[in-house]
Coordinates of C-alpha atoms in Angstrom, one line a residue:
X290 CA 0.0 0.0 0.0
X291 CA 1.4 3.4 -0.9
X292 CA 0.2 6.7 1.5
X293 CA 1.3 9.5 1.1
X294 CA 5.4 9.6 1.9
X295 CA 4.9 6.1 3.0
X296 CA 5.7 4.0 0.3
X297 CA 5.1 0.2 -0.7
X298 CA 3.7 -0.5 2.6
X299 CA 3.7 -5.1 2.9
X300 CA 2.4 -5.0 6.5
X301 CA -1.1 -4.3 8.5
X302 CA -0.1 -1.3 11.0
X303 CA -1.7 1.1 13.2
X304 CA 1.4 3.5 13.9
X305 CA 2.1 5.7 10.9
X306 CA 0.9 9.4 10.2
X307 CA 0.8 12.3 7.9
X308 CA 0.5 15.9 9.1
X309 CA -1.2 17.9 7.1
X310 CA 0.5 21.4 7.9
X311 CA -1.7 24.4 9.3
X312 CA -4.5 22.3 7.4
X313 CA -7.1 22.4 10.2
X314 CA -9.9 25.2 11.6
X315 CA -7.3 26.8 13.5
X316 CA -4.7 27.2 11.2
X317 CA -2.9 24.3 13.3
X318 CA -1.5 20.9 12.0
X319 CA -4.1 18.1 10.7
X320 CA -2.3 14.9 11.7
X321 CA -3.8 11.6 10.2
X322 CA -3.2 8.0 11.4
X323 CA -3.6 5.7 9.4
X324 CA -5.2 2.0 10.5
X325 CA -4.1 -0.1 7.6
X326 CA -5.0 -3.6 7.0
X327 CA -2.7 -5.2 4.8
X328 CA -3.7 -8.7 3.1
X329 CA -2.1 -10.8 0.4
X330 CA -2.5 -13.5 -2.6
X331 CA -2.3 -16.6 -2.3
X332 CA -0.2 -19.3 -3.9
X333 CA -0.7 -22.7 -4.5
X334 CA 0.3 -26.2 -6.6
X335 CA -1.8 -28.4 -9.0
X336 CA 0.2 -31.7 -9.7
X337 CA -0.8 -33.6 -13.4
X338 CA 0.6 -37.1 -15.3
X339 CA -0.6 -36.7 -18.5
X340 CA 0.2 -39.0 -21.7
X341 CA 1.1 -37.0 -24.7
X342 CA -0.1 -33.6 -24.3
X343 CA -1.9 -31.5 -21.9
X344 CA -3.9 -28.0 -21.8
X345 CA -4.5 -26.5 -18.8
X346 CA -6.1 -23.0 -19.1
X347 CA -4.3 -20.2 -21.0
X348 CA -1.4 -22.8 -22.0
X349 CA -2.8 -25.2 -24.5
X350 CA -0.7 -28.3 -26.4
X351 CA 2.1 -28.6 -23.8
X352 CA 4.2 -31.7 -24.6
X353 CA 7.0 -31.4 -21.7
X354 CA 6.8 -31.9 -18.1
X355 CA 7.2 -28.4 -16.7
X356 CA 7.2 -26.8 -13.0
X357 CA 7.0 -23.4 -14.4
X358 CA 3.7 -22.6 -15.7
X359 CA 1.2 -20.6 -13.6
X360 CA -2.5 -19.3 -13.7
X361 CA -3.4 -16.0 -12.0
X362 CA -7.1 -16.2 -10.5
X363 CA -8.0 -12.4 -10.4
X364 CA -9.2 -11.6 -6.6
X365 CA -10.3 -15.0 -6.0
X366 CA -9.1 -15.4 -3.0
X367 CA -11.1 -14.9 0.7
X368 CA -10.1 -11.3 1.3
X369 CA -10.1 -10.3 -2.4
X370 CA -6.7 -10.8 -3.9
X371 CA -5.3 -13.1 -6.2
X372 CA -4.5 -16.5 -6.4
X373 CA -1.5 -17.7 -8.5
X374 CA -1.3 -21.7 -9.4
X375 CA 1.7 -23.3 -10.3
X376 CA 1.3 -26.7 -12.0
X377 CA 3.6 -29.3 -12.1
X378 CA 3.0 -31.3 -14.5
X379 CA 4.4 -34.9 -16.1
X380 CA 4.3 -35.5 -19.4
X381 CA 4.6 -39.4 -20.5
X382 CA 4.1 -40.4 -24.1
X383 CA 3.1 -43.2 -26.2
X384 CA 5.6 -46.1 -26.9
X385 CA 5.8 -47.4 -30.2
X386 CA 7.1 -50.6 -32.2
X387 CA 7.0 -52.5 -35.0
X388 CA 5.6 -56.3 -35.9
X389 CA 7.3 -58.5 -38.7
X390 CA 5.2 -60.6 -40.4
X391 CA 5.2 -63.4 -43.4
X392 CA 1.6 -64.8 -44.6
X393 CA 0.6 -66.8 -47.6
X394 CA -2.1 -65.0 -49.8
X395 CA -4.0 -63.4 -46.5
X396 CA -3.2 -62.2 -43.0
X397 CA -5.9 -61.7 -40.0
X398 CA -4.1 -58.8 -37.3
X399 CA -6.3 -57.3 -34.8
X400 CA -9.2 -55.1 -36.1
X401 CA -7.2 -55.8 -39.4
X402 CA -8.8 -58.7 -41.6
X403 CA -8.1 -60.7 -44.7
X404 CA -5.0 -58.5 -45.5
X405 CA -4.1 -59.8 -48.8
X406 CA -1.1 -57.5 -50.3
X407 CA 2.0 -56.8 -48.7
X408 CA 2.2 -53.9 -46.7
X409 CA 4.2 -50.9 -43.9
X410 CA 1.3 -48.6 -43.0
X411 CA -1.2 -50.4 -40.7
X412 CA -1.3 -50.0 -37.2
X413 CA -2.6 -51.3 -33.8
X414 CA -3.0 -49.4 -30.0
X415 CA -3.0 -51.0 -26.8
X416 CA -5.1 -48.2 -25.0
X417 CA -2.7 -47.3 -22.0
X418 CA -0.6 -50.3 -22.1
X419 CA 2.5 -48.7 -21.2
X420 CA 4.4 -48.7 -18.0
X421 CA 3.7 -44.9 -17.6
X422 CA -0.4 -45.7 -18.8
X423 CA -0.3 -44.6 -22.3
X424 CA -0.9 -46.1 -25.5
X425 CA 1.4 -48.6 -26.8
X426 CA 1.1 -48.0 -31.1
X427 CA 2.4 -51.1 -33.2
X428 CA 3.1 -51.1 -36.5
X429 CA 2.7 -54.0 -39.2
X430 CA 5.6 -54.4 -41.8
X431 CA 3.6 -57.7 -43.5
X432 CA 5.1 -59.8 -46.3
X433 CA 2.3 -61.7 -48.4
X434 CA 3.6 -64.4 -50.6
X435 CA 1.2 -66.2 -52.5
X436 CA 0.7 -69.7 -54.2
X437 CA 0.6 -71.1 -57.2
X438 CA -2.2 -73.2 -58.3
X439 CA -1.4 -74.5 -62.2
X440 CA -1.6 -77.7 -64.5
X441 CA 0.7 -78.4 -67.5
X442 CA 1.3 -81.0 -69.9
X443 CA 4.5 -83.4 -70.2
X444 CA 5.6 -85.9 -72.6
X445 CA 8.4 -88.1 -72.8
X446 CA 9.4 -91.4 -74.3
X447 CA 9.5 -94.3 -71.9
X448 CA 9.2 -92.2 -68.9
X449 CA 9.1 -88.4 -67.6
X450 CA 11.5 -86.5 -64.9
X451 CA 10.0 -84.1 -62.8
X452 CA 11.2 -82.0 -60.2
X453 CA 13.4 -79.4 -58.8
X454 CA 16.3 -80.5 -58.8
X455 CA 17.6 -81.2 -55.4
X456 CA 14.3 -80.2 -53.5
X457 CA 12.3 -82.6 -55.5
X458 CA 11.7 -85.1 -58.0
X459 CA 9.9 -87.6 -59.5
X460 CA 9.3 -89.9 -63.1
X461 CA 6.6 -91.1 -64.7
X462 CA 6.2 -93.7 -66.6
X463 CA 2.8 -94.0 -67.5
X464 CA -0.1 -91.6 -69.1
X465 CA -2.2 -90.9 -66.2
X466 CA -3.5 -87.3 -64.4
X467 CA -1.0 -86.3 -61.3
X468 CA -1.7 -84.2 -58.2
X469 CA 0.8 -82.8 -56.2
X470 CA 1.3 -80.5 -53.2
X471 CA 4.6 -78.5 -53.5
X472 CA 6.2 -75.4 -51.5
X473 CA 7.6 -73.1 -53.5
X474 CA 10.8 -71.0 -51.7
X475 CA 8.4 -68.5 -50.6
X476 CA 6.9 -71.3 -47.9
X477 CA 3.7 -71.6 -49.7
X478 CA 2.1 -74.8 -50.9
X479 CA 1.1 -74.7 -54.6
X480 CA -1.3 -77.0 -56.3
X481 CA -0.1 -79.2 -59.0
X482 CA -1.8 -81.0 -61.9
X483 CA 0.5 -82.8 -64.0
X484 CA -0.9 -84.2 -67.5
X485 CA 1.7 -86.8 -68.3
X486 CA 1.5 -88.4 -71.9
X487 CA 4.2 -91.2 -72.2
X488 CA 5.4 -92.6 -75.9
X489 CA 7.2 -96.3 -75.3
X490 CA 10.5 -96.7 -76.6
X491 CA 9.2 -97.9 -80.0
X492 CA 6.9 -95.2 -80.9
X493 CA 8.5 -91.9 -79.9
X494 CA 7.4 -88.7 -79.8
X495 CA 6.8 -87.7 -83.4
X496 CA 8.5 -84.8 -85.4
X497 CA 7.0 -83.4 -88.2
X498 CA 9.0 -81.8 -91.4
X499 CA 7.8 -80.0 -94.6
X500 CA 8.1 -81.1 -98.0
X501 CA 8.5 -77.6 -100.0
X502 CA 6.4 -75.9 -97.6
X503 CA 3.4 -77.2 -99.4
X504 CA 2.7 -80.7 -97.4
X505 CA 3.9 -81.6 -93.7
X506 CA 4.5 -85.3 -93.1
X507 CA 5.6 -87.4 -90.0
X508 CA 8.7 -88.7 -89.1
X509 CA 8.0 -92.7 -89.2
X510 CA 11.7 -93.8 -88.5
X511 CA 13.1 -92.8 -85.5
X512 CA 16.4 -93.9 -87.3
X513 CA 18.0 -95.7 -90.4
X514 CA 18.1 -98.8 -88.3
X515 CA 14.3 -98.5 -86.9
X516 CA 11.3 -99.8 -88.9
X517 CA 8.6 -97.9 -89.5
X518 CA 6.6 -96.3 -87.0
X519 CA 2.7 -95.7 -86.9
X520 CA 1.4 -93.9 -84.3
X521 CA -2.6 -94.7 -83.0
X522 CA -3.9 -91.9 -83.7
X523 CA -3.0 -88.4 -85.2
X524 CA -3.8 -84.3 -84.8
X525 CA -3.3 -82.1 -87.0
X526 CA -3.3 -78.3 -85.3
X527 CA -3.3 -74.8 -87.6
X528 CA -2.6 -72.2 -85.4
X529 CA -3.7 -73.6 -82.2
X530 CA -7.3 -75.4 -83.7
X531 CA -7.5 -78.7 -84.9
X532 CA -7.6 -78.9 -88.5
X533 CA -7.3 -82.5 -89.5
X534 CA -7.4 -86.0 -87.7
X535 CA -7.7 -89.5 -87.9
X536 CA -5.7 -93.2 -87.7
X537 CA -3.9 -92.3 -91.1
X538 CA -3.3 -88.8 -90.9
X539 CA 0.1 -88.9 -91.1
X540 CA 0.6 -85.6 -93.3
X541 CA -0.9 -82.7 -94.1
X542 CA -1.6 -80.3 -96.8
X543 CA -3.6 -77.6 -98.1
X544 CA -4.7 -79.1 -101.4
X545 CA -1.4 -77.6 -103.1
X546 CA -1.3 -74.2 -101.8
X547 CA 1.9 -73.4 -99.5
X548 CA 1.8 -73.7 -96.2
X549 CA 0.6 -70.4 -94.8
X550 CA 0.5 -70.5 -91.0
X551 CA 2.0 -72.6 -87.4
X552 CA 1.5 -75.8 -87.4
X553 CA 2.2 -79.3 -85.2
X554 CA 1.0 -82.4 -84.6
X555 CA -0.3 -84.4 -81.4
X556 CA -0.1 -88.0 -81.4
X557 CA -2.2 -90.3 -78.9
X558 CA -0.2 -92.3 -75.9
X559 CA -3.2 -94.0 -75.4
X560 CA -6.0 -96.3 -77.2
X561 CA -8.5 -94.3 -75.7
X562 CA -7.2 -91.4 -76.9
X563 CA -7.3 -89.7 -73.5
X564 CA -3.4 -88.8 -73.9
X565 CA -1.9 -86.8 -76.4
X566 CA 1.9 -86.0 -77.2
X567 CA 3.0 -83.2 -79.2
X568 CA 5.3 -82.4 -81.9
X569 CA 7.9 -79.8 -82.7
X570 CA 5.9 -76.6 -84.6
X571 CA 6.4 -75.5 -88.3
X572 CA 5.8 -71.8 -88.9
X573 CA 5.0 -70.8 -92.7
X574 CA 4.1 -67.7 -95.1
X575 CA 3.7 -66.9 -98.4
X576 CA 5.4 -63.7 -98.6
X577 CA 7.0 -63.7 -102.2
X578 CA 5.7 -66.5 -103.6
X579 CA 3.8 -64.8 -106.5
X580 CA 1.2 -66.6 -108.1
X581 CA 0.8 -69.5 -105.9
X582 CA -2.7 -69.1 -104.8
X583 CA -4.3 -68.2 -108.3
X584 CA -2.8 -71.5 -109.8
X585 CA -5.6 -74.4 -109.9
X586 CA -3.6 -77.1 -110.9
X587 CA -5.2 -80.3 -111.9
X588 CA -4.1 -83.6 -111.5
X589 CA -5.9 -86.8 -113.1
X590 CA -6.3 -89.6 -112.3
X591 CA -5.3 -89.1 -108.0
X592 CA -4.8 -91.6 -106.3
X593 CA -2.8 -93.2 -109.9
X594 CA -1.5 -96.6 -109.9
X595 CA 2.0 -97.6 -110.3
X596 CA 2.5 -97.2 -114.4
X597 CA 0.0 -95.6 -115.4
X598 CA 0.0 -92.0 -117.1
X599 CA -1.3 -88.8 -115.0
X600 CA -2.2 -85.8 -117.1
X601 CA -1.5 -82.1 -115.5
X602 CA -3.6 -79.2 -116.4
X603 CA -3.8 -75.5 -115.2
X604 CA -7.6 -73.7 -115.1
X605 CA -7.4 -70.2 -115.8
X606 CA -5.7 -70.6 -119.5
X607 CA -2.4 -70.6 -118.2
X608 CA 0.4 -70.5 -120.4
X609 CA 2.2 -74.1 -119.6
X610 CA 4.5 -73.1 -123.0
X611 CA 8.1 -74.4 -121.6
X612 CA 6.3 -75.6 -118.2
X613 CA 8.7 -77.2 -115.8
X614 CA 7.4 -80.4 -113.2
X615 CA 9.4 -81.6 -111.0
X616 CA 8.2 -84.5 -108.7
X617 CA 9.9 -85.0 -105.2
X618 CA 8.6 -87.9 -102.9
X619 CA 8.1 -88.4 -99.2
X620 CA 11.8 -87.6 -98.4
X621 CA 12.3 -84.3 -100.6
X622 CA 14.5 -85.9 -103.1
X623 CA 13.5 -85.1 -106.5
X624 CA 11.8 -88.4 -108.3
X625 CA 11.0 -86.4 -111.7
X626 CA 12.1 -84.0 -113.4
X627 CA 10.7 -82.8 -116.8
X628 CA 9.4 -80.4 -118.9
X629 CA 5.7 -80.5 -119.1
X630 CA 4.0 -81.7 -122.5
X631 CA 0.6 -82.3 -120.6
X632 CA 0.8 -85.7 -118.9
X633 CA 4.1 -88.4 -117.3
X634 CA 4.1 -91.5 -116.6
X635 CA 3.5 -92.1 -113.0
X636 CA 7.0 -94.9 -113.0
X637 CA 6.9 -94.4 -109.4
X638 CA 6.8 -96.4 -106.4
X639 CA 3.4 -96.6 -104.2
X640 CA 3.7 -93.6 -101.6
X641 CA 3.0 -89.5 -101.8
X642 CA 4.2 -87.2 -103.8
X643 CA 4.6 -83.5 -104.5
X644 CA 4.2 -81.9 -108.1
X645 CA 5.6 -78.9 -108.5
X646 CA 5.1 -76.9 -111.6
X647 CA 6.8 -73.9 -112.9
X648 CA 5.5 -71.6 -115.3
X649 CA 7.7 -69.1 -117.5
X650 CA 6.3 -66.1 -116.1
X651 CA 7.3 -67.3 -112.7
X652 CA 4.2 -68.9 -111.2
X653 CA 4.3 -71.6 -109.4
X654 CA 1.4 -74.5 -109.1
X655 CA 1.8 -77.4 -106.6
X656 CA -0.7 -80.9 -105.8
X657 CA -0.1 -83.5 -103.7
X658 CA 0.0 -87.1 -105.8
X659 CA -0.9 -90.5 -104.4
X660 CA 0.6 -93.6 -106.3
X661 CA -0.9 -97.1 -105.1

């Protein structure tokens, strides 16, 4: 309390004075005594534990444990004056870690279902699990690996490996439908369905070659030595869908025209046809071949027998001035070779043939020939 010359008075008293000089009536002194009660604020403490953060009146967000902090209550205490707080507070926090984990194709984790991709962003709390009370926040770094479900097809002659190598293996030796559980180095099982088609030791797997890109025919010796080799049953495939088939179907051909396309062959395993092994696969086109496809050459009589004469024609009034045939058989090697005057004698052995004929303006005609 400040009065007059008495200055920052901190105590209740009853003894101090001011004289107010010849102030009074009489022209005398006015001394004044002044009876002053003196009282003070009050202080206090407010203790917190708090996980995180904490706001506590005019200081919001604090994330530290302090003791320095205070709140003022204007006159709120009993004779008036203020009361000042000081908090002391503890500030814990959250705990946090991290779970590995390695599923095949999906992955249950808490509130977290059927997780089915790989993944570092999903998280679990344990509400105040920590020693200090607070959350404890876990995160999942999750591997999902996945397996393999998948059938094939295999063929080999007199039996069939399978495996991996060291990890695993197995042979076949008959046709028949497999089913088999592997883990693949990822730790997941993988279903297996193995088609096996197995060719004995005298009818191998068949392999198929052109004769001048115009017919395909089958391999039927395995070797000089071997006889000859007939398969149960053949199919012919054009670019993946069956185009001809059948217990003699041992070639193939397009009525003359070249070979315009992928082709291979699937022979039967079986009797009952239920197994099938394929052949190696011939790709052909026609690029620069000129003339090939407008050329309807004629052969009569096919099938001939052996002596007898075959006469050739062209539709379309072709020119076959200077003509040029040339006969291969089954092999490729050239059986005839003349210049056309309209027929030859058909002097051949019983098998198939291929007639080529070449025009002088550069077309070329082709049929397939069958001598009994």
């Amino acid at each position: 309390f400040d009065w007059y010359e008495h200055e920052n008075i901190t105590a209740s008293t009853e003894t101090l004075t001011h004289t107010f000089a010849g102030a009074n009536a009489a022209g005398c002194d006015s001394v004044v005594m002044l009876h002053l009660t003196v009282n003070h604020q009050t202080t206090g403490d407010t203790t917190a534990v708090e996980c995180d953060r904490f706001d506590w009146y005019e200081h919001e967000n604090i994330t530290a444990s302090t003791e320095t902090l205070t709140h003022t209550f204007a006159g709120a205490n009993a004779a008036g004056c203020d009361s000042v707080v000081t908090l002391h507070l503890t500030v814990n926090h959250q705990t946090t870690g991290d779970t590995t984990a390695v599923a095949c194709d999906r992955f249950d984790w808490y509130e977290h279902e059927n997780i089915t991709a790989s993944t570092e962003t999903l998280t679990h709390t344990f509400v105040g699990a920590n020693q200090y009370g607070c959350d404890s926040v876990v995160t999942l770094f999750l591997t999902v690996n996945y397996h393999h479900d998948y059938s094939f097809n295999a063929q080999g002659t007199g039996s069939y490996t399978w495996g991996q190598g060291e990890n695993y293996e197995e042979t076949f030796t008959e046709n028949g439908v497999y089913h088999r559980t592997i883990t693949t180095y990822q730790g997941c099982d993988s279903n297996i369905t193995l088609t096996v088609s197995i060719a004995s030791s005298a009818t191998p797997i068949p392999v198929i070659y052109s004769l001048m890109d115009v017919m395909l025919l089958v391999n039927h010796f395995a070797d000089e030595a071997t006889e000859r080799i007939d398969y149960i049953y053949y199919r012919w495939y054009k670019d993946g869908k069956i185009v001809k088939e059948g217990i003699e179907a041992d070639s193939y051909d397009e009525g003359g025209a070249m070979l315009n396309g992928c082709y291979y062959l699937e022979i039967s395993t079986s009797a009952d046809t239920h197994y099938w092994a394929k052949s190696n696969e011939l790709c052909f086109g026609t690029t620069g071949i000129d003339g090939v496809e407008t050329l309807n050459l004629s052969v009569m009589p096919n099938p001939v027998i052996r002596g007898q004469r075959v006469n050739i024609s062209v539709e379309g009034n072709a020119d076959l001035q200077g003509a040029r045939l040339t006969v291969f058989d089954a092999t490729g090697r050239k059986a005839i070779e003349q210049t056309l005057n309209g027929s030859f004698e058909s002097d051949l052995n019983a098998g198939i043939y291929m007639l080529r004929l070449c025009l002088k303006d550069g077309r070329v005609a082709t049929k397939r020939l069958v001598v009994r």
